[in-house]
Short mmCIF file of C-alpha atoms and ligand atoms in Angstrom, two decimals:
data_model
loop_
_atom_site.label_atom_id
_atom_site.label_comp_id
_atom_site.label_asym_id
_atom_site.label_seq_id
_atom_site.Cartn_x
_atom_site.Cartn_y
_atom_site.Cartn_z
CA UNK J 1233 0.00 0.00 0.00
CA UNK J 1234 1.25 3.42 -0.75
CA UNK J 1235 -0.66 6.52 0.22
CA UNK J 1236 -0.16 9.75 -1.74
CA UNK J 1237 -0.54 13.36 -0.67
CA UNK J 1238 -4.02 14.18 -1.95
CA UNK J 1239 -4.63 17.90 -2.51
CA UNK J 1240 -8.12 17.43 -3.93
CA UNK J 1241 -10.71 20.11 -3.12
CA UNK J 1242 -13.31 17.42 -2.45
CA UNK J 1243 -13.92 14.61 -1.90
CA UNK J 1244 -10.73 15.10 0.00
CA UNK J 1245 -8.15 13.61 2.30
CA UNK J 1246 -9.39 11.99 5.53
CA UNK J 1247 -7.27 11.22 8.60
CA UNK J 1248 -5.45 7.95 8.00
CA UNK J 1249 -6.16 6.92 11.57
CA UNK J 1250 -9.91 7.19 10.92
CA UNK J 1251 -9.68 5.11 7.75
CA UNK J 1252 -7.71 2.42 9.57
CA UNK J 1253 -10.24 2.27 12.40
CA UNK J 1254 -13.08 1.96 9.90
CA UNK J 1255 -11.15 -0.78 8.14
CA UNK J 1256 -10.68 -2.70 11.37
CA UNK J 1257 -14.41 -2.42 12.13
CA UNK J 1258 -15.63 -3.06 8.61
CA UNK J 1259 -16.88 -6.63 9.07
CA UNK J 1260 -17.77 -6.52 12.74
CA UNK J 1261 -18.65 -3.19 14.31
CA UNK J 1262 -18.09 -3.28 18.04
CA UNK J 1263 -19.09 -6.93 18.52
CA UNK J 1264 -22.38 -6.60 16.61
CA UNK J 1265 -21.19 -9.10 13.99
CA UNK J 1266 -22.13 -6.74 11.18
CA UNK J 1267 -20.85 -3.69 9.36
CA UNK J 1268 -22.27 -0.23 10.03
CA UNK J 1269 -23.26 -0.37 6.34
CA UNK J 1270 -25.58 -3.29 7.09
CA UNK J 1271 -27.07 -1.99 10.29
CA UNK J 1272 -30.58 -0.68 10.98
CA UNK J 1273 -30.65 3.05 11.57
CA UNK J 1274 -33.03 2.25 14.45
CA UNK J 1275 -30.60 -0.15 16.14
CA UNK J 1276 -29.05 0.51 19.52
CA UNK J 1277 -25.55 0.45 18.02
CA UNK J 1278 -26.40 3.10 15.44
CA UNK J 1279 -28.27 5.18 17.97
CA UNK J 1280 -25.05 5.39 19.98
CA UNK J 1281 -23.10 6.34 16.83
CA UNK J 1282 -25.36 9.25 15.90
CA UNK J 1283 -25.79 10.45 19.48
CA UNK J 1284 -22.09 10.56 20.16
CA UNK J 1285 -21.39 12.19 16.78
CA UNK J 1286 -23.80 14.97 17.67
CA UNK J 1287 -22.44 15.32 21.21
CA UNK J 1288 -18.84 15.52 19.97
CA UNK J 1289 -19.73 18.09 17.31
CA UNK J 1290 -21.56 20.17 19.92
CA UNK J 1291 -18.49 20.03 22.13
CA UNK J 1292 -16.06 20.94 19.32
CA UNK J 1293 -18.05 23.99 18.21
CA UNK J 1294 -19.51 24.83 21.59
CA UNK J 1295 -23.05 24.61 20.18
CA UNK J 1296 -25.73 25.64 22.68
CA UNK J 1297 -29.18 24.12 23.16
CA UNK J 1298 -30.60 27.01 21.16
CA UNK J 1299 -29.39 25.22 18.04
CA UNK J 1300 -30.41 21.99 16.35
CA UNK J 1301 -27.75 19.81 14.69
CA UNK J 1302 -29.09 18.04 11.59
CA UNK J 1303 -27.40 15.30 9.55
CA UNK J 1304 -29.04 15.60 6.14
CA UNK J 1305 -28.78 13.25 3.19
CA UNK J 1306 -27.69 14.95 0.02
CA UNK J 1307 -25.22 17.77 -0.38
CA UNK J 1308 -24.46 21.41 0.16
CA UNK J 1309 -26.28 22.10 -3.09
CA UNK J 1310 -29.49 20.76 -1.55
CA UNK J 1311 -29.12 23.47 1.08
CA UNK J 1312 -29.12 26.14 -1.62
CA UNK J 1313 -32.84 25.25 -1.98
CA UNK J 1314 -33.57 24.18 1.57
CA UNK J 1315 -32.46 27.51 3.04
CA UNK J 1316 -34.94 29.67 1.07
CA UNK J 1317 -37.73 27.08 1.40
CA UNK J 1318 -37.46 27.31 5.18
CA UNK J 1319 -36.39 30.89 5.76
CA UNK J 1320 -37.65 33.11 2.94
CA UNK J 1321 -40.91 34.10 4.61
CA UNK J 1322 -41.01 37.59 3.05
CA UNK J 1323 -39.60 36.12 -0.14
CA UNK J 1324 -36.63 38.50 0.10
CA UNK J 1325 -33.01 37.57 0.81
CA UNK J 1326 -29.64 39.27 0.36
CA UNK J 1327 -26.68 37.41 -1.09
CA UNK J 1328 -22.99 38.32 -0.99
CA UNK J 1329 -21.37 36.90 -4.10
CA UNK J 1330 -17.78 35.80 -3.54
CA UNK J 1331 -17.54 32.90 -5.97
CA UNK J 1332 -19.27 30.20 -7.86
CA UNK J 1333 -20.91 28.56 -4.84
CA UNK J 1334 -22.58 31.71 -3.56
CA UNK J 1335 -23.64 32.49 -7.11
CA UNK J 1336 -25.29 29.10 -7.42
CA UNK J 1337 -27.03 29.60 -4.08
CA UNK J 1338 -28.22 33.02 -5.23
CA UNK J 1339 -29.55 31.62 -8.50
CA UNK J 1340 -31.43 28.92 -6.59
CA UNK J 1341 -32.96 31.51 -4.26
CA UNK J 1342 -34.29 33.41 -7.29
CA UNK J 1343 -36.67 30.50 -7.86
CA UNK J 1344 -38.35 31.24 -4.54
CA UNK J 1345 -38.35 35.01 -4.30
CA UNK J 1346 -36.45 38.22 -4.65
CA UNK J 1347 -32.79 37.48 -4.09
CA UNK J 1348 -30.58 40.57 -4.09
CA UNK J 1349 -26.86 40.70 -4.77
CA UNK J 1350 -25.78 43.22 -2.15
CA UNK J 1351 -22.03 42.81 -2.71
CA UNK J 1352 -19.79 40.96 -5.12
CA UNK J 1353 -16.14 40.43 -5.90
CA UNK J 1354 -16.78 39.19 -9.42
CA UNK J 1355 -15.12 42.33 -10.90
CA UNK J 1356 -11.71 40.88 -9.97
CA UNK J 1357 -12.40 37.18 -10.55
CA UNK J 1358 -13.40 36.71 -6.90
CA UNK J 1359 -9.83 37.29 -5.72
CA UNK J 1360 -10.91 39.22 -2.62
CA UNK J 1361 -13.71 39.56 -0.06
CA UNK J 1362 -15.71 42.77 -0.44
CA UNK J 1363 -15.99 45.25 2.43
CA UNK J 1364 -19.14 44.11 4.24
CA UNK J 1365 -19.18 46.64 7.07
CA UNK J 1366 -22.00 48.80 5.70
CA UNK J 1367 -23.96 47.01 3.01
CA UNK J 1368 -27.37 48.01 1.62
CA UNK J 1369 -29.16 45.23 3.55
CA UNK J 1370 -32.83 45.08 2.48
CA UNK J 1371 -35.18 46.17 5.27
CA UNK J 1372 -37.44 43.15 4.64
CA UNK J 1373 -34.68 40.60 3.98
CA UNK J 1374 -35.32 37.25 5.62
CA UNK J 1375 -31.59 36.59 5.83
CA UNK J 1376 -28.15 37.57 4.56
CA UNK J 1377 -26.20 34.78 2.86
CA UNK J 1378 -22.46 34.17 2.55
CA UNK J 1379 -20.14 31.41 1.43
CA UNK J 1380 -17.59 31.73 4.21
CA UNK J 1381 -14.65 30.00 2.53
CA UNK J 1382 -14.49 30.04 -1.25
CA UNK J 1383 -13.17 26.65 -2.23
CA UNK J 1384 -12.55 27.52 -5.87
CA UNK J 1385 -11.03 30.99 -5.48
CA UNK J 1386 -9.24 30.54 -2.15
CA UNK J 1387 -10.71 33.43 -0.18
CA UNK J 1388 -12.17 33.41 3.32
CA UNK J 1389 -14.28 35.89 5.29
CA UNK J 1390 -11.94 36.86 8.17
CA UNK J 1391 -14.66 39.11 9.54
CA UNK J 1392 -18.36 38.35 9.26
CA UNK J 1393 -20.55 40.87 7.41
CA UNK J 1394 -22.57 43.43 9.29
CA UNK J 1395 -26.06 42.08 8.58
CA UNK J 1396 -27.76 44.98 10.36
CA UNK J 1397 -29.69 42.62 12.58
CA UNK J 1398 -30.72 40.16 9.88
CA UNK J 1399 -30.14 36.43 10.21
CA UNK J 1400 -26.79 35.29 8.85
CA UNK J 1401 -26.73 32.08 6.78
CA UNK J 1402 -23.32 30.61 5.92
CA UNK J 1403 -22.10 27.84 3.67
CA UNK J 1404 -19.02 26.55 5.49
CA UNK J 1405 -18.44 23.43 3.35
CA UNK J 1406 -14.73 23.97 2.88
CA UNK J 1407 -13.77 25.50 6.24
CA UNK J 1408 -16.00 23.48 8.58
CA UNK J 1409 -14.09 22.56 11.76
CA UNK J 1410 -10.84 24.08 10.48
CA UNK J 1411 -10.96 26.65 13.29
CA UNK J 1412 -13.34 27.65 16.08
CA UNK J 1413 -16.44 29.62 15.13
CA UNK J 1414 -18.95 31.60 17.14
CA UNK J 1415 -22.14 29.70 16.33
CA UNK J 1416 -24.33 32.29 18.08
CA UNK J 1417 -23.57 34.80 15.32
CA UNK J 1418 -25.42 32.69 12.76
CA UNK J 1419 -28.99 31.60 12.06
CA UNK J 1420 -27.96 28.70 9.85
CA UNK J 1421 -24.54 27.14 9.29
CA UNK J 1422 -24.34 24.36 6.76
CA UNK J 1423 -21.76 22.40 4.82
CA UNK J 1424 -21.35 19.40 2.60
CA UNK J 1425 -19.10 17.05 4.58
CA UNK J 1426 -16.82 15.81 1.80
CA UNK J 1427 -14.37 18.71 2.05
CA UNK J 1428 -13.15 18.56 5.61
CA UNK J 1429 -15.22 16.05 7.55
CA UNK J 1430 -16.24 12.81 5.83
CA UNK J 1431 -17.31 10.98 2.67
CA UNK J 1432 -19.59 12.69 0.12
CA UNK J 1433 -23.34 12.31 0.35
CA UNK J 1434 -24.36 14.31 3.38
CA UNK J 1435 -24.51 17.81 4.73
CA UNK J 1436 -24.59 19.01 8.31
CA UNK J 1437 -26.84 21.94 9.17
CA UNK J 1438 -26.71 23.80 12.48
CA UNK J 1439 -29.96 25.73 12.70
CA UNK J 1440 -31.18 28.12 15.39
CA UNK J 1441 -34.25 26.50 16.93
CA UNK J 1442 -36.58 29.48 16.55
CA UNK J 1443 -36.04 29.29 12.76
CA UNK J 1444 -37.34 25.72 12.65
CA UNK J 1445 -41.10 25.98 12.17
CA UNK J 1446 -43.98 24.71 10.04
CA UNK J 1447 -44.18 28.15 8.48
CA UNK J 1448 -42.26 27.29 5.30
CA UNK J 1449 -42.84 28.24 1.69
CA UNK J 1450 -45.92 26.67 0.14
CA UNK J 1451 -45.06 23.52 -1.74
CA UNK J 1452 -41.97 22.68 0.35
CA UNK J 1453 -41.56 18.90 0.35
CA UNK J 1454 -41.87 17.27 3.78
CA UNK J 1455 -38.30 15.99 3.63
CA UNK J 1456 -36.98 19.51 2.90
CA UNK J 1457 -38.47 21.04 6.05
CA UNK J 1458 -35.88 21.49 8.78
CA UNK J 1459 -38.71 20.77 11.23
CA UNK J 1460 -39.27 17.30 9.79
CA UNK J 1461 -35.67 16.32 10.43
CA UNK J 1462 -35.39 18.15 13.74
CA UNK J 1463 -38.48 16.35 15.09
CA UNK J 1464 -37.17 13.01 13.84
CA UNK J 1465 -33.61 13.59 15.14
CA UNK J 1466 -32.27 13.33 11.54
CA UNK J 1467 -33.92 9.90 11.14
CA UNK J 1468 -37.06 10.80 9.17
CA UNK J 1469 -35.63 8.98 6.18
CA UNK J 1470 -32.90 6.33 6.39
CA UNK J 1471 -29.88 8.56 6.83
CA UNK J 1472 -26.43 8.09 5.38
CA UNK J 1473 -25.43 5.89 8.34
CA UNK J 1474 -21.94 5.18 7.07
CA UNK J 1475 -21.24 8.87 6.58
CA UNK J 1476 -22.47 9.77 10.06
CA UNK J 1477 -20.24 7.01 11.45
CA UNK J 1478 -17.13 8.32 9.65
CA UNK J 1479 -17.90 11.94 10.55
CA UNK J 1480 -18.25 10.82 14.16
CA UNK J 1481 -14.79 9.29 14.01
CA UNK J 1482 -13.38 12.50 12.53
CA UNK J 1483 -14.96 14.48 15.40
CA UNK J 1484 -13.26 12.15 17.89
CA UNK J 1485 -9.97 12.55 16.01
CA UNK J 1486 -10.33 16.36 16.20
CA UNK J 1487 -10.97 16.16 19.93
CA UNK J 1488 -7.92 13.96 20.36
CA UNK J 1489 -5.84 16.44 18.36
CA UNK J 1490 -6.77 19.05 20.94
CA UNK J 1491 -9.87 20.64 19.46
CA UNK J 1492 -10.39 23.49 17.04
CA UNK J 1493 -8.01 26.04 18.58
CA UNK J 1494 -5.19 23.55 18.06
CA UNK J 1495 -6.42 22.71 14.54
CA UNK J 1496 -6.45 26.39 13.71
CA UNK J 1497 -2.82 26.71 14.76
CA UNK J 1498 -1.88 23.61 12.71
CA UNK J 1499 -3.73 25.00 9.70
CA UNK J 1500 -2.09 28.43 10.03
CA UNK J 1501 1.35 26.84 10.27
CA UNK J 1502 0.70 24.65 7.23
CA UNK J 1503 -0.73 27.47 5.11
CA UNK J 1504 2.16 29.77 6.06
CA UNK J 1505 4.72 27.34 4.62
CA UNK J 1506 2.98 27.45 1.26
CA UNK J 1507 2.08 31.15 1.21
CA UNK J 1508 5.60 32.20 2.29
CA UNK J 1509 7.04 30.25 -0.58
CA UNK J 1510 4.50 31.70 -3.05
CA UNK J 1511 5.44 35.20 -1.88
CA UNK J 1512 9.14 34.54 -2.43
CA UNK J 1513 8.92 32.58 -5.68
CA UNK J 1514 9.68 34.16 -9.04
CA UNK J 1515 7.73 31.48 -10.88
CA UNK J 1516 4.62 30.74 -8.80
CA UNK J 1517 2.10 33.35 -7.70
CA UNK J 1518 -0.87 33.22 -5.35
CA UNK J 1519 -4.05 34.62 -6.92
CA UNK J 1520 -5.72 36.10 -3.82
CA UNK J 1521 -5.16 39.36 -1.93
CA UNK J 1522 -3.15 38.58 1.18
CA UNK J 1523 -5.65 39.65 3.82
CA UNK J 1524 -8.39 37.35 2.48
CA UNK J 1525 -6.36 34.20 1.94
CA UNK J 1526 -7.98 30.91 2.86
CA UNK J 1527 -6.20 28.47 5.17
CA UNK J 1528 -7.83 25.57 3.32
CA UNK J 1529 -7.67 26.19 -0.42
CA UNK J 1530 -4.61 27.78 -2.01
CA UNK J 1531 -4.85 28.60 -5.73
CA UNK J 1532 -1.68 29.61 -7.56
CA UNK J 1533 -0.48 30.10 -11.12
CA UNK J 1534 2.66 30.20 -13.22
CA UNK J 1535 1.02 32.14 -16.02
CA UNK J 1536 2.24 29.74 -18.72
CA UNK J 1537 -0.24 26.98 -19.57
CA UNK J 1538 2.37 24.53 -20.88
CA UNK J 1539 4.54 24.91 -17.82
CA UNK J 1540 1.50 24.53 -15.56
CA UNK J 1541 0.52 21.29 -17.32
CA UNK J 1542 4.09 20.05 -16.93
CA UNK J 1543 4.07 20.96 -13.24
CA UNK J 1544 0.81 19.13 -12.57
CA UNK J 1545 1.98 16.05 -14.44
CA UNK J 1546 5.36 15.87 -12.70
CA UNK J 1547 3.76 16.52 -9.31
CA UNK J 1548 1.39 13.59 -9.93
CA UNK J 1549 4.26 11.25 -10.64
CA UNK J 1550 5.90 12.42 -7.41
CA UNK J 1551 2.88 11.42 -5.31
CA UNK J 1552 1.43 14.96 -5.09
CA UNK J 1553 -2.08 14.43 -6.44
CA UNK J 1554 -5.00 16.55 -7.65
CA UNK J 1555 -3.22 19.89 -7.89
CA UNK J 1556 -5.02 21.04 -11.02
CA UNK J 1557 -6.95 24.28 -10.46
CA UNK J 1558 -10.70 24.48 -10.93
CA UNK J 1559 -11.66 24.51 -14.59
CA UNK J 1560 -12.98 28.10 -14.26
CA UNK J 1561 -9.71 29.46 -12.80
CA UNK J 1562 -6.98 27.35 -14.37
CA UNK J 1563 -3.52 27.06 -12.85
CA UNK J 1564 -3.13 25.02 -9.69
CA UNK J 1565 -4.89 24.67 -6.36
CA UNK J 1566 -3.66 22.93 -3.24
CA UNK J 1567 -6.41 22.08 -0.78
CA UNK J 1568 -4.78 21.59 2.60
CA UNK J 1569 -7.65 20.54 4.83
CA UNK J 1570 -7.40 19.38 8.47
CA UNK J 1571 -6.29 15.89 7.50
CA UNK J 1572 -3.40 17.03 5.26
CA UNK J 1573 -0.27 16.49 7.34
CA UNK J 1574 2.35 19.24 7.49
CA UNK J 1575 4.73 16.78 5.77
CA UNK J 1576 2.46 16.93 2.70
CA UNK J 1577 2.72 20.72 2.47
CA UNK J 1578 6.49 20.57 2.99
CA UNK J 1579 6.79 17.95 0.24
CA UNK J 1580 4.77 20.17 -2.10
CA UNK J 1581 6.93 23.23 -1.41
CA UNK J 1582 10.14 21.22 -1.86
CA UNK J 1583 8.83 19.96 -5.18
CA UNK J 1584 7.85 23.49 -6.27
CA UNK J 1585 11.33 24.79 -5.42
CA UNK J 1586 12.95 22.03 -7.43
CA UNK J 1587 10.59 22.63 -10.36
CA UNK J 1588 11.33 26.35 -10.27
CA UNK J 1589 15.09 25.74 -10.35
CA UNK J 1590 14.85 23.23 -13.19
CA UNK J 1591 12.53 25.34 -15.32
CA UNK J 1592 13.73 28.85 -14.64
C1 PLP V 1186 -18.09 21.76 -2.72
C2 PLP V 1186 -18.90 22.90 -2.27
C3 PLP V 1186 -20.29 22.96 -2.48
C4 PLP V 1186 -21.04 21.89 -3.21
O1 PLP V 1186 -21.07 20.72 -2.48
P1 PLP V 1186 -22.00 19.49 -2.91
O2 PLP V 1186 -21.99 18.67 -1.68
O3 PLP V 1186 -21.37 18.86 -4.09
O4 PLP V 1186 -23.34 20.05 -3.22
C5 PLP V 1186 -20.98 24.04 -1.99
N1 PLP V 1186 -20.35 25.03 -1.34
C6 PLP V 1186 -19.02 25.01 -1.13
C7 PLP V 1186 -18.37 26.13 -0.39
C8 PLP V 1186 -18.26 23.95 -1.58
O5 PLP V 1186 -16.93 23.93 -1.38
#
């Protein structure tokens, strides 16, 4: 067996320790004589899995009883619809457009009502976060929406927008659990888990309890009501049991690592190695303004397509995988999520240095 350094934006690297544990338990979970994949979601064993996953997540993020934690089948993209269905009571919502994912969420919201773009960084290919200290928030907006970490463009909100009292909704797919966050500042936090937490096929939504009601948009399917899943403790339908199980293991791994303050420090140290090199290199350049740089997704370019293709190909054959940038940006992107060890980032920078010397 040989493991590579996987810089994919998602599905992405998981902690090796978690994979090994899952492997050891694959045929016989905890003396049950069956795999979690084969187990009833109403069984005692699975009940313990989902309960402890929720408890560990609550502990990691310091989530109070004012919030519901929902494990929802599907993806972050499902939430682009589920958020307006549940929250857009006045049929008005304000969107801050900082990349392709917030744009998609905005376009989805247009199906349900009046979605307003109140800020955007599209003028400079989403290479920065707009100033959100005094935005023209709509007086009747049901919520203000952000994508907190922009997976494709490599920017992150370092300061939350001033929503002027409106509910803040955030897509945290690619920064979830990479650092502590103040849950109380949000109405809804959601993310697809395949970036930083687990296998694809599920999202986690943390929703303030007073926002979970039967007063949803007309025509909202039962399964898309937050209330349906909150009342059923995320078991209204057969959930993605395997995914919840792996996410639970990742939560335990994060706790063992020391929690989110420690992860933040790890992530800052890792990102610094790469950004420092990008700032000193004559060949490679980061594409994002310094103050808005993401700790998780680092896009960079050479500015010569042939050389970039050569770089990606040679990196692949050196065990540095999935460094190709998103098709809309080009160049390269290194996603360095929680589970990417510092050795992986060091190996990447060493390889970049060597490539720069050889191709100068
Ligand atoms: C990947 C990603 C999505 C889409 O996730 P799916 O689970 O494929 O729907 C949405 N938002 C962000 C920020 C992402 O990184």
